[in-house]
Coordinates of C-alpha atoms in Angstrom, one line a residue:
M1 CA -22.1 4.0 -19.1
N2 CA -22.4 1.0 -21.4
N3 CA -24.7 -1.8 -19.8
R4 CA -22.3 -4.8 -21.0
I5 CA -19.4 -3.2 -19.1
L6 CA -21.5 -2.7 -16.5
R7 CA -22.7 -6.1 -15.9
L8 CA -19.2 -7.3 -16.0
L9 CA -18.0 -4.7 -13.6
P10 CA -18.9 -6.4 -10.3
G11 CA -17.1 -9.8 -11.5
A12 CA -14.4 -8.0 -12.1
T13 CA -14.1 -6.1 -9.2
L14 CA -14.3 -9.4 -7.3
L15 CA -11.4 -10.8 -9.2
A16 CA -9.2 -7.5 -8.5
M17 CA -10.0 -7.9 -5.0
L18 CA -10.0 -11.6 -4.3
G19 CA -7.6 -12.9 -7.2
P20 CA -4.4 -11.7 -5.3
V21 CA -5.8 -13.1 -2.1
V22 CA -6.2 -16.4 -3.5
A23 CA -3.0 -16.3 -5.8
G24 CA -1.1 -15.0 -2.9
L25 CA -2.0 -18.0 -0.5
I26 CA -1.4 -20.5 -3.3
G27 CA 1.9 -18.9 -3.7
V28 CA 2.6 -19.6 -0.1
L29 CA 1.3 -22.9 0.2
L30 CA 3.8 -24.1 -2.4
P31 CA 6.7 -23.2 -0.7
A32 CA 5.5 -24.4 2.7
F33 CA 5.3 -27.7 1.4
G34 CA 8.8 -27.9 -0.2
W35 CA 7.8 -26.7 -3.9
M36 CA 10.4 -24.1 -5.1
P37 CA 11.4 -24.6 -8.5
A38 CA 13.9 -21.5 -8.5
L39 CA 15.8 -23.1 -5.9
G40 CA 15.7 -26.6 -7.4
M41 CA 13.0 -27.7 -5.1
T42 CA 10.6 -29.6 -6.7
Q43 CA 9.6 -32.4 -4.3
L44 CA 6.7 -32.1 -1.9
T45 CA 7.9 -32.3 1.4
T46 CA 7.0 -31.2 5.2
D47 CA 10.6 -30.3 5.8
A48 CA 9.8 -26.4 6.4
F49 CA 7.0 -27.3 8.8
A50 CA 9.8 -29.5 10.6
D51 CA 12.1 -26.8 10.7
L52 CA 9.4 -24.3 11.8
F53 CA 8.4 -26.5 14.9
A54 CA 11.9 -26.6 15.7
W55 CA 12.5 -23.4 16.2
P56 CA 12.0 -22.8 19.9
G57 CA 10.2 -19.6 19.6
L58 CA 7.2 -20.7 17.8
A59 CA 5.3 -21.6 21.1
R60 CA 5.9 -18.3 22.7
A61 CA 5.4 -15.9 19.5
S62 CA 2.2 -18.1 18.9
Y63 CA 0.7 -17.5 22.4
L64 CA 1.6 -13.7 21.9
S65 CA -0.3 -13.4 18.5
V66 CA -3.3 -15.2 20.1
F67 CA -3.2 -13.3 23.3
V68 CA -2.8 -9.8 22.0
G69 CA -5.7 -10.6 19.6
L70 CA -8.1 -11.7 22.0
A71 CA -7.2 -9.3 24.7
A72 CA -7.3 -6.3 22.3
T73 CA -10.5 -7.1 20.7
L74 CA -12.3 -8.2 23.7
F75 CA -11.3 -5.0 25.6
A76 CA -12.2 -2.7 22.9
L77 CA -15.4 -4.6 22.1
T78 CA -16.2 -4.2 25.8
V79 CA -15.7 -0.4 25.7
V80 CA -17.7 0.3 22.9
V81 CA -20.9 -1.7 24.2
M82 CA -20.2 0.2 27.4
V83 CA -20.0 3.5 25.9
C84 CA -22.9 3.1 23.5
A85 CA -25.3 1.2 26.4
C86 CA -24.6 4.2 28.8
W87 CA -24.7 7.3 26.5
Q88 CA -26.2 6.5 23.1
G89 CA -28.7 9.2 22.2
T90 CA -27.0 11.8 24.5
R91 CA -25.2 15.1 23.7
A92 CA -22.0 13.7 25.4
F93 CA -22.4 10.5 23.1
N94 CA -22.6 13.1 20.0
W95 CA -19.6 14.6 21.4
L96 CA -18.0 11.7 21.8
E97 CA -18.3 10.5 18.4
R98 CA -17.1 14.0 17.1
V99 CA -13.9 13.4 18.9
L100 CA -13.3 9.8 17.9
S101 CA -14.2 9.9 14.3
P102 CA -10.6 11.5 13.2
L103 CA -9.1 9.3 14.9
L104 CA -10.3 6.4 12.3
S105 CA -8.2 8.2 9.8
L106 CA -5.1 8.3 12.0
P107 CA -2.4 5.2 10.7
H108 CA -1.7 2.6 13.1
A109 CA 2.1 3.2 13.1
T110 CA 1.4 7.0 14.3
A111 CA -0.9 6.0 17.4
A112 CA 1.6 3.8 18.2
F113 CA 4.3 6.2 18.1
A114 CA 2.3 8.7 20.1
L115 CA 1.6 6.0 22.9
A116 CA 5.0 5.4 22.7
F117 CA 6.0 8.9 23.3
L118 CA 3.9 8.8 26.2
I119 CA 4.5 5.8 28.1
A120 CA 8.2 5.0 27.4
P121 CA 10.3 4.9 30.6
S122 CA 11.7 8.6 29.3
G123 CA 8.5 9.3 27.9
W124 CA 6.0 12.2 28.6
I125 CA 4.1 11.0 31.5
V126 CA 7.6 9.9 33.4
R127 CA 8.9 13.4 32.6
L128 CA 5.9 15.3 33.9
V129 CA 6.0 13.3 37.5
S130 CA 9.8 13.4 37.8
P131 CA 11.6 14.4 39.8
W132 CA 9.2 15.8 42.3
I133 CA 7.1 12.7 42.7
T134 CA 9.3 10.0 41.6
G135 CA 12.7 11.3 42.5
W136 CA 14.0 10.1 39.3
D137 CA 16.9 12.3 37.7
S138 CA 17.1 9.5 35.0
P139 CA 14.9 7.3 33.0
P140 CA 13.9 4.2 35.2
D141 CA 15.4 0.9 34.2
V142 CA 11.7 -0.5 33.8
L143 CA 11.0 -2.3 30.2
V144 CA 7.6 -0.8 29.3
L145 CA 7.7 -0.6 25.3
N146 CA 8.5 -4.2 23.9
D147 CA 7.6 -5.8 27.2
P148 CA 7.8 -9.7 26.8
M149 CA 3.8 -10.1 27.7
G150 CA 3.0 -7.6 25.0
L151 CA 1.1 -5.2 27.0
S152 CA 2.0 -2.4 25.2
L153 CA 1.1 -3.9 22.1
T154 CA -2.1 -4.7 23.6
L155 CA -2.9 -1.3 24.8
G156 CA -1.7 0.3 21.3
L157 CA -4.3 -1.6 19.3
I158 CA -7.0 -1.1 21.8
V159 CA -6.8 2.7 21.6
K160 CA -6.6 2.6 18.0
E161 CA -9.3 -0.1 17.4
I162 CA -12.1 1.6 19.7
P163 CA -12.8 4.5 17.3
F164 CA -13.4 1.9 14.5
L165 CA -15.6 -0.3 16.3
I166 CA -17.8 3.0 17.7
L167 CA -18.2 4.1 14.4
M168 CA -19.0 0.3 12.8
T169 CA -21.4 0.2 15.7
L170 CA -23.0 4.1 14.8
A171 CA -23.6 3.1 11.3
A172 CA -25.5 -0.2 12.4
L173 CA -27.5 2.0 15.2
N174 CA -28.8 4.0 12.2
Q175 CA -30.5 1.0 10.8
I176 CA -32.2 -0.3 13.9
N177 CA -33.4 3.2 14.8
A178 CA -33.0 2.3 18.6
G179 CA -34.3 5.2 20.0
P180 CA -38.0 4.6 20.2
T181 CA -37.0 0.8 21.7
I182 CA -35.0 2.3 24.4
R183 CA -37.6 4.7 25.4
A184 CA -40.3 2.1 25.5
A185 CA -38.2 -0.2 27.7
R186 CA -37.2 2.9 30.0
S187 CA -41.1 3.3 30.3
M188 CA -41.5 -0.4 31.5
G189 CA -38.7 0.2 34.3
Y190 CA -35.5 -0.9 32.6
S191 CA -32.4 1.1 33.1
R192 CA -30.7 2.4 30.2
H193 CA -27.6 0.2 29.8
I194 CA -29.8 -3.0 30.6
A195 CA -32.3 -2.1 27.7
W196 CA -29.7 -1.1 25.4
L197 CA -27.8 -4.3 26.5
K198 CA -30.8 -6.6 26.1
L199 CA -32.8 -5.3 23.0
I200 CA -30.3 -3.2 20.7
F201 CA -26.7 -5.1 21.5
P202 CA -28.0 -8.4 19.9
R203 CA -29.1 -6.6 16.8
V204 CA -26.1 -4.1 16.8
Y205 CA -23.8 -7.1 17.1
M206 CA -25.2 -9.0 14.1
Q207 CA -24.3 -5.9 11.9
I208 CA -21.1 -5.6 13.4
R209 CA -19.8 -9.0 13.5
L210 CA -17.5 -8.8 10.5
P211 CA -15.9 -5.7 11.4
V212 CA -15.1 -7.3 14.9
Y213 CA -13.7 -10.3 13.1
V214 CA -11.3 -7.9 11.3
V215 CA -10.3 -6.3 14.3
L216 CA -9.5 -9.8 15.9
A217 CA -7.6 -11.0 12.7
Y218 CA -5.7 -7.8 12.1
S219 CA -4.6 -7.7 16.2
M220 CA -3.2 -11.1 15.6
T221 CA -1.2 -10.3 12.7
V222 CA -0.3 -6.6 12.7
V223 CA 3.2 -6.1 11.8
D224 CA 4.0 -2.3 11.8
V225 CA 2.4 -1.7 15.4
A226 CA 4.2 -4.7 16.6
T227 CA 7.4 -3.5 15.4
I228 CA 7.0 -0.2 17.3
L229 CA 5.5 -1.5 20.5
G230 CA 5.8 -5.2 20.5
P231 CA 8.1 -7.9 22.3
T232 CA 11.3 -8.6 20.5
T233 CA 12.5 -12.0 22.4
P234 CA 10.7 -13.8 20.4
P235 CA 8.7 -11.1 18.6
T236 CA 5.3 -11.6 17.6
L237 CA 4.9 -14.4 14.9
S238 CA 3.9 -12.2 12.2
V239 CA 7.2 -10.0 12.8
Q240 CA 9.3 -13.4 12.8
I241 CA 7.9 -14.6 9.5
L242 CA 8.8 -10.9 8.3
D243 CA 12.4 -11.2 9.8
W244 CA 12.6 -14.8 7.6
L245 CA 11.6 -13.3 4.9
S246 CA 14.1 -10.6 5.0
D247 CA 16.8 -13.1 5.5
P248 CA 19.2 -13.1 2.3
T249 CA 19.2 -16.7 2.7
L250 CA 16.6 -18.0 0.1
M251 CA 16.1 -21.3 2.1
R252 CA 14.7 -19.3 5.1
H253 CA 11.5 -18.5 2.9
S254 CA 10.3 -22.0 3.2
I255 CA 10.3 -21.5 6.9
A256 CA 8.5 -18.1 6.4
A257 CA 5.9 -19.7 4.1
A258 CA 5.4 -22.5 6.6
G259 CA 5.1 -19.7 9.5
A260 CA 2.6 -18.1 7.2
V261 CA 0.2 -20.9 7.0
W262 CA 0.6 -21.7 10.8
Q263 CA -0.7 -17.9 11.1
L264 CA -3.4 -18.5 8.8
G265 CA -4.3 -21.5 11.0
L266 CA -4.0 -19.9 14.2
V267 CA -6.2 -17.1 13.2
A268 CA -8.9 -19.4 11.5
G269 CA -9.0 -21.5 14.8
V270 CA -9.2 -18.6 17.0
L271 CA -12.0 -17.3 14.7
F272 CA -13.8 -20.5 14.6
T273 CA -13.6 -20.3 18.7
W274 CA -15.0 -16.5 18.6
R275 CA -18.0 -17.8 16.5
A276 CA -18.5 -20.8 18.8
S277 CA -18.3 -18.6 21.8
E278 CA -20.9 -16.5 20.3
R279 CA -23.6 -19.3 20.7
I280 CA -23.0 -19.7 24.1
V281 CA -23.1 -16.2 24.6
A282 CA -26.5 -16.0 23.0
S283 CA -27.7 -18.8 24.6
L284 CA -26.7 -17.3 28.2
G285 CA -27.9 -13.7 27.1
T286 CA -31.4 -15.2 26.1
R287 CA -32.2 -16.7 29.6
W288 CA -30.6 -13.4 31.1
I289 CA -33.3 -11.3 29.0
E290 CA -36.0 -14.1 29.7
K291 CA -35.2 -13.5 33.8
G292 CA -36.4 -9.6 33.2
T293 CA -33.9 -8.0 35.2
R294 CA -34.3 -4.2 35.0
G295 CA -31.3 -3.1 36.7
R296 CA -30.8 0.3 37.9
D297 CA -29.2 3.4 36.4
S298 CA -25.3 3.6 37.4
G299 CA -23.7 6.7 37.6
S300 CA -20.3 5.0 38.4
L301 CA -20.6 2.5 35.4
R302 CA -21.7 5.7 33.0
M303 CA -18.4 7.6 34.1
L304 CA -16.3 4.7 33.7
A305 CA -17.7 4.2 30.2
F306 CA -17.0 7.5 29.2
A307 CA -13.8 7.6 30.6
L308 CA -12.4 4.4 28.9
G309 CA -14.2 5.9 25.5
G310 CA -12.8 9.2 25.8
G311 CA -9.5 7.9 27.2
S312 CA -8.6 6.7 23.9
A313 CA -9.0 9.8 22.2
F314 CA -7.0 11.6 25.3
I315 CA -4.3 9.3 25.1
I316 CA -4.0 9.5 21.1
G317 CA -4.5 13.2 21.3
L318 CA -1.8 14.0 23.9
G319 CA 0.7 11.7 22.1
L320 CA 0.1 13.5 18.9
A321 CA 1.0 16.8 20.9
V322 CA 4.3 15.2 22.4
L323 CA 5.0 13.9 18.5
T324 CA 4.8 17.5 17.7
I325 CA 6.8 18.8 20.2
W326 CA 9.6 16.3 19.6
S327 CA 9.6 17.5 15.9
F328 CA 10.6 21.1 16.9
A329 CA 12.5 20.2 20.0
G330 CA 16.3 21.2 20.6
L331 CA 17.9 20.2 23.6
W332 CA 15.6 18.2 25.5
T333 CA 17.2 16.3 28.7
F334 CA 15.5 14.1 31.0
P335 CA 13.8 14.9 33.2
D336 CA 12.4 18.1 31.9
A337 CA 8.8 18.2 30.7
L338 CA 9.7 20.6 27.9
P339 CA 12.7 21.2 25.6
Q340 CA 14.6 24.1 26.4
K341 CA 14.3 25.4 23.3
F342 CA 12.5 25.0 20.1
T343 CA 14.0 25.0 16.3
F344 CA 12.9 24.1 12.9
K345 CA 16.4 22.6 12.4
N346 CA 14.8 19.4 12.4
W347 CA 12.3 19.7 9.6
E348 CA 15.0 21.8 7.6
R349 CA 17.4 18.6 7.8
H350 CA 14.4 16.2 7.0
L351 CA 12.5 18.0 4.3
P352 CA 13.7 16.9 1.3
A353 CA 13.4 13.3 2.1
L354 CA 10.0 14.3 3.5
R355 CA 9.1 16.0 0.4
D356 CA 9.9 13.2 -1.9
T357 CA 8.6 10.0 0.4
A358 CA 5.4 12.2 0.7
T359 CA 5.0 12.8 -3.0
E360 CA 5.1 9.2 -3.6
T361 CA 3.0 8.0 -0.8
L362 CA 0.3 10.4 -1.9
Q363 CA 0.5 9.2 -5.6
I364 CA 0.3 5.6 -4.6
A365 CA -2.9 6.4 -2.3
A366 CA -4.4 8.3 -5.0
C367 CA -4.1 5.7 -7.7
A368 CA -5.5 3.0 -5.4
S369 CA -8.4 5.4 -4.1
L370 CA -9.6 6.3 -7.3
I371 CA -9.4 3.3 -9.1
S372 CA -11.3 1.7 -5.9
L373 CA -13.7 4.4 -6.2
T374 CA -14.4 4.0 -10.1
L375 CA -15.0 0.1 -9.1
S376 CA -17.1 0.6 -6.3
I377 CA -19.7 3.4 -8.6
G378 CA -19.6 0.9 -11.2
C379 CA -20.4 -2.2 -8.6
L380 CA -23.0 0.1 -7.0
E381 CA -24.7 1.5 -10.5
A382 CA -24.8 -2.1 -11.8
E383 CA -26.6 -3.2 -8.2
H384 CA -29.1 -0.5 -8.9
R385 CA -29.8 -0.9 -12.5
F386 CA -29.8 -4.8 -12.4
N387 CA -32.1 -5.0 -9.4
L388 CA -29.0 -6.9 -7.7
R389 CA -28.8 -7.4 -3.9
M390 CA -25.8 -8.2 -1.7
R391 CA -26.6 -11.5 -0.2
R392 CA -24.8 -12.6 3.2
Y393 CA -22.1 -14.4 1.2
S394 CA -21.4 -11.5 -0.7
W395 CA -20.4 -9.7 2.4
W396 CA -18.2 -12.4 3.3
L397 CA -16.4 -12.2 0.3
L398 CA -16.2 -8.1 0.4
Y399 CA -14.3 -8.8 4.1
I400 CA -12.2 -11.5 3.1
P401 CA -8.9 -9.3 2.3
L402 CA -9.4 -8.0 5.6
I403 CA -9.8 -10.9 7.6
V404 CA -7.1 -13.3 5.8
P405 CA -3.8 -12.2 7.4
Q406 CA -1.7 -10.0 5.3
V407 CA 1.5 -12.0 6.2
S408 CA -0.2 -15.2 4.9
F409 CA -0.5 -14.1 1.4
L410 CA 1.5 -11.2 0.3
P411 CA 4.7 -13.2 0.4
G412 CA 3.2 -15.6 -2.1
L413 CA 1.8 -12.5 -4.0
Q414 CA 5.6 -11.1 -4.3
M415 CA 6.8 -14.3 -5.7
L416 CA 3.8 -14.5 -7.9
F417 CA 5.0 -10.9 -9.3
L418 CA 8.2 -12.0 -9.6
Q419 CA 7.5 -15.2 -11.8
L420 CA 5.3 -13.4 -14.0
G421 CA 8.4 -11.2 -14.6
A422 CA 6.6 -8.1 -13.0
T423 CA 9.2 -6.3 -11.6
S424 CA 8.6 -5.0 -7.6
G425 CA 7.8 -1.3 -8.0
T426 CA 5.0 1.4 -7.8
K427 CA 2.4 -0.3 -10.1
A428 CA 2.9 -3.6 -7.6
V429 CA 2.2 -1.5 -4.8
I430 CA -0.8 0.1 -6.2
C431 CA -2.2 -3.5 -7.1
A432 CA -1.7 -4.5 -3.5
H433 CA -2.9 -1.2 -2.1
I434 CA -6.3 -2.1 -4.0
V435 CA -7.0 -5.3 -2.3
F436 CA -7.5 -3.4 1.2
V437 CA -8.7 -0.2 -0.2
L438 CA -11.6 -1.3 -2.2
P439 CA -13.6 -2.9 0.6
Y440 CA -13.4 0.4 2.6
V441 CA -14.4 2.7 -0.1
F442 CA -17.1 0.3 -1.4
L443 CA -18.6 0.0 2.2
S444 CA -18.3 3.7 2.8
L445 CA -20.1 4.7 -0.3
G446 CA -22.3 1.7 -0.1
D447 CA -25.1 3.1 1.9
P448 CA -25.2 7.0 0.8
F449 CA -25.3 5.6 -3.0
R450 CA -28.1 3.2 -2.0
N451 CA -30.2 5.6 -0.1
W452 CA -30.4 8.3 -2.8
D453 CA -33.9 9.5 -3.3
E454 CA -34.9 7.8 -6.3
R455 CA -37.6 10.6 -6.8
F456 CA -34.9 12.5 -8.5
A457 CA -34.4 10.0 -11.2
T458 CA -37.9 9.7 -11.8
V459 CA -38.0 13.3 -12.5
G460 CA -35.3 13.0 -14.8
A461 CA -36.5 10.1 -16.7
S462 CA -39.9 12.4 -17.1
L463 CA -37.9 15.2 -18.7
G464 CA -36.7 12.6 -21.3
H465 CA -32.9 11.6 -19.5
G466 CA -31.5 8.1 -19.6
P467 CA -29.7 6.1 -16.7
D468 CA -26.4 7.5 -17.7
T469 CA -27.6 11.1 -17.5
T470 CA -29.1 10.5 -14.2
L471 CA -25.9 9.1 -12.9
W472 CA -23.5 12.0 -14.4
R473 CA -25.7 14.9 -13.6
L474 CA -28.1 14.1 -10.6
R475 CA -26.8 11.0 -8.7
L476 CA -22.8 11.6 -8.7
P477 CA -23.0 15.6 -8.1
M478 CA -25.7 15.2 -5.6
L479 CA -23.6 12.4 -3.5
L480 CA -20.6 14.6 -3.8
R481 CA -19.7 14.5 -0.2
P482 CA -19.7 11.0 0.3
I483 CA -17.5 10.4 -2.7
L484 CA -15.2 12.5 -1.3
T485 CA -15.4 10.8 2.3
A486 CA -15.1 7.5 0.4
T487 CA -11.9 8.9 -1.5
A488 CA -10.4 10.0 1.8
V489 CA -11.2 6.5 3.6
G490 CA -9.4 5.0 0.7
F491 CA -6.6 7.5 0.8
A492 CA -6.3 6.8 4.6
V493 CA -6.3 3.0 4.5
S494 CA -3.6 3.3 1.5
I495 CA -1.1 5.7 3.4
G496 CA -1.3 3.1 6.8
Q497 CA -0.1 0.2 4.5
Y498 CA 3.0 -0.9 5.6
L499 CA 3.3 -5.0 4.8
P500 CA 2.2 -4.4 1.4
T501 CA 4.3 -1.7 0.5
L502 CA 7.1 -3.2 2.0
L503 CA 6.8 -6.8 0.4
T504 CA 5.5 -5.9 -2.9
G505 CA 7.7 -3.0 -3.6
G506 CA 10.7 -5.2 -3.2
G507 CA 12.2 -2.6 -0.6
R508 CA 12.5 -0.3 -3.7
V509 CA 9.4 1.6 -2.8
T510 CA 9.3 4.0 0.2
T511 CA 6.4 5.7 1.8
L512 CA 5.7 8.0 5.2
T513 CA 4.8 4.7 6.9
T514 CA 7.5 2.4 5.8
E515 CA 10.0 5.1 6.7
A516 CA 8.4 5.7 10.0
V517 CA 8.4 2.1 10.7
A518 CA 11.9 2.0 9.9
L519 CA 12.9 4.9 12.5
A520 CA 11.3 2.9 15.0
S521 CA 14.5 0.8 15.2
G522 CA 16.6 3.9 16.0
S523 CA 16.5 6.4 18.8
D524 CA 15.7 10.0 16.6
R525 CA 12.9 11.2 18.4
R526 CA 12.7 13.9 16.5
A527 CA 12.7 12.2 13.0
I528 CA 10.1 9.9 14.3
G529 CA 8.0 13.4 15.5
A530 CA 8.5 15.0 11.9
Y531 CA 7.4 11.6 10.1
G532 CA 4.7 11.1 12.5
L533 CA 3.2 14.2 12.0
A534 CA 3.7 14.4 8.2
L535 CA 1.9 11.0 8.3
T536 CA -1.1 12.4 10.0
A537 CA -1.4 15.0 7.9
S538 CA -1.4 13.2 4.8
A539 CA -4.1 10.9 6.1
M540 CA -6.3 13.6 7.5
L541 CA -5.8 16.0 4.6
P542 CA -8.1 14.5 2.2
F543 CA -11.0 14.3 5.1
A544 CA -10.4 18.0 5.5
L545 CA -11.1 18.7 1.8
A546 CA -13.9 16.4 1.8
T547 CA -15.6 18.6 4.5
L548 CA -14.6 21.8 2.6
L549 CA -15.0 21.4 -0.9
P550 CA -18.8 20.4 -0.7
R551 CA -19.3 23.8 1.1
A552 CA -17.5 25.7 -1.5
M553 CA -19.1 24.0 -4.5
W554 CA -22.4 23.8 -3.1
R555 CA -22.1 27.4 -1.2
N556 CA -25.3 28.5 -3.1
R557 CA -27.1 25.2 -3.0
R558 CA -27.3 24.3 0.7
G559 CA -29.1 20.8 0.5
L560 CA -26.4 19.7 -2.0
A561 CA -23.5 20.7 0.4
H562 CA -24.5 17.7 3.1
G563 CA -24.9 14.9 0.8

């Protein structure tokens, strides 16, 4: 690999990742202040903000965004801390990790549908207890989904973000070596959870702070989950912005741009408040630690923590089972718990469209993932050869595409593509997906790449092989499993992208996610079941290959099979 190209690669990667974000933000700011030359608007004004503030639903939509974001993040983080504090280092914790890990690849839209099929008034939970307990022969007239408080939306985000935060916490724990610290604290009389909270949590939180910010920003601005589970009158602010963008009256786009700027300000304000709260909690926590409270092991607290952590996997798993049943369901009337018959007609009806959509989805995911993987390997190799180090600001740069709300810069990116003469289509969608896939692929591959045993490179050099031979013939083959896992992560992230596909594709690119979310406005549960399962299979298949391929390829070299 040419060293000159390798030196340029980190900068080029940052440009590919952050350039669209910066360009998109500029593309949103200008229309928000009245600059839309295509419509003959070339004077800077604040009329769009005046129109935005005149919209009667703004206060409620803004409140919903803030409430849902804070509630989902706080609850998910609390559950993760409880699970780790009470169970880390036990067999039950290892089991929980194995159960929750596959859920990380599940697209948010699928998790939302799984939850909706369970808790809807005609959902499976009500069917299981009707009519023998409830006495209901028809679905109750209760607004559970799309409730005005946003509780269903909050619950959907909680069950999906718990696996993400647990896996981020596990990665942080691997760098801390918590076991000896906990054992030393236990020998001094501290209970398990108090020892973990006082000695491990402060160090873990330093590692997972940015992922927590990602969860907070995402929960405040998510569109696909809010479309499925969120309130409608008014909707969350991000959904309303998309509605304005979809309006055929182009004048509405300036209000959408003003709304996007307002949404960005809300996220920045909440993140600033969260950061300030961290300092307050740290100060209070320091005083609590200095008191030396040792506490007692609580069986009820441990069971509650396990139930909450396992409940996330149970809810999604049960919801996926109901999706599967609906996809094969014939006649299924309320309150029957199961269909009167099963049939393949649903799949036969949707299979041609599913095949075409799944093919396009996987093609986009493959391109975005492979480009992201190539850039990530190049950056990590440059880091190794030129002794570069990730500094604090580098981590912030890596997380910026995940923290800046999608709805705040993707409309501007769409306008930029149009002004550059680039027609909306698959290539534009791939470029947009790379912005979000690249950080996850880099984060997934970074630690295995850096922790590779350098003694193999020394042996290679002693045999006369240069850095290129070491990379292609030693490091990459030995890292096959982490590379395939990072690629699978890229696939899952790309497949789950809704807003980037919808906006940069100009409505002409359809993926399984956009089709599934579009079905949410209808009442065809069989179609939703079929698309939901196809979406799940598309996201999980690469992970299965990442597990099986190294075993098959290195079946005669046991050490290589595990990376």
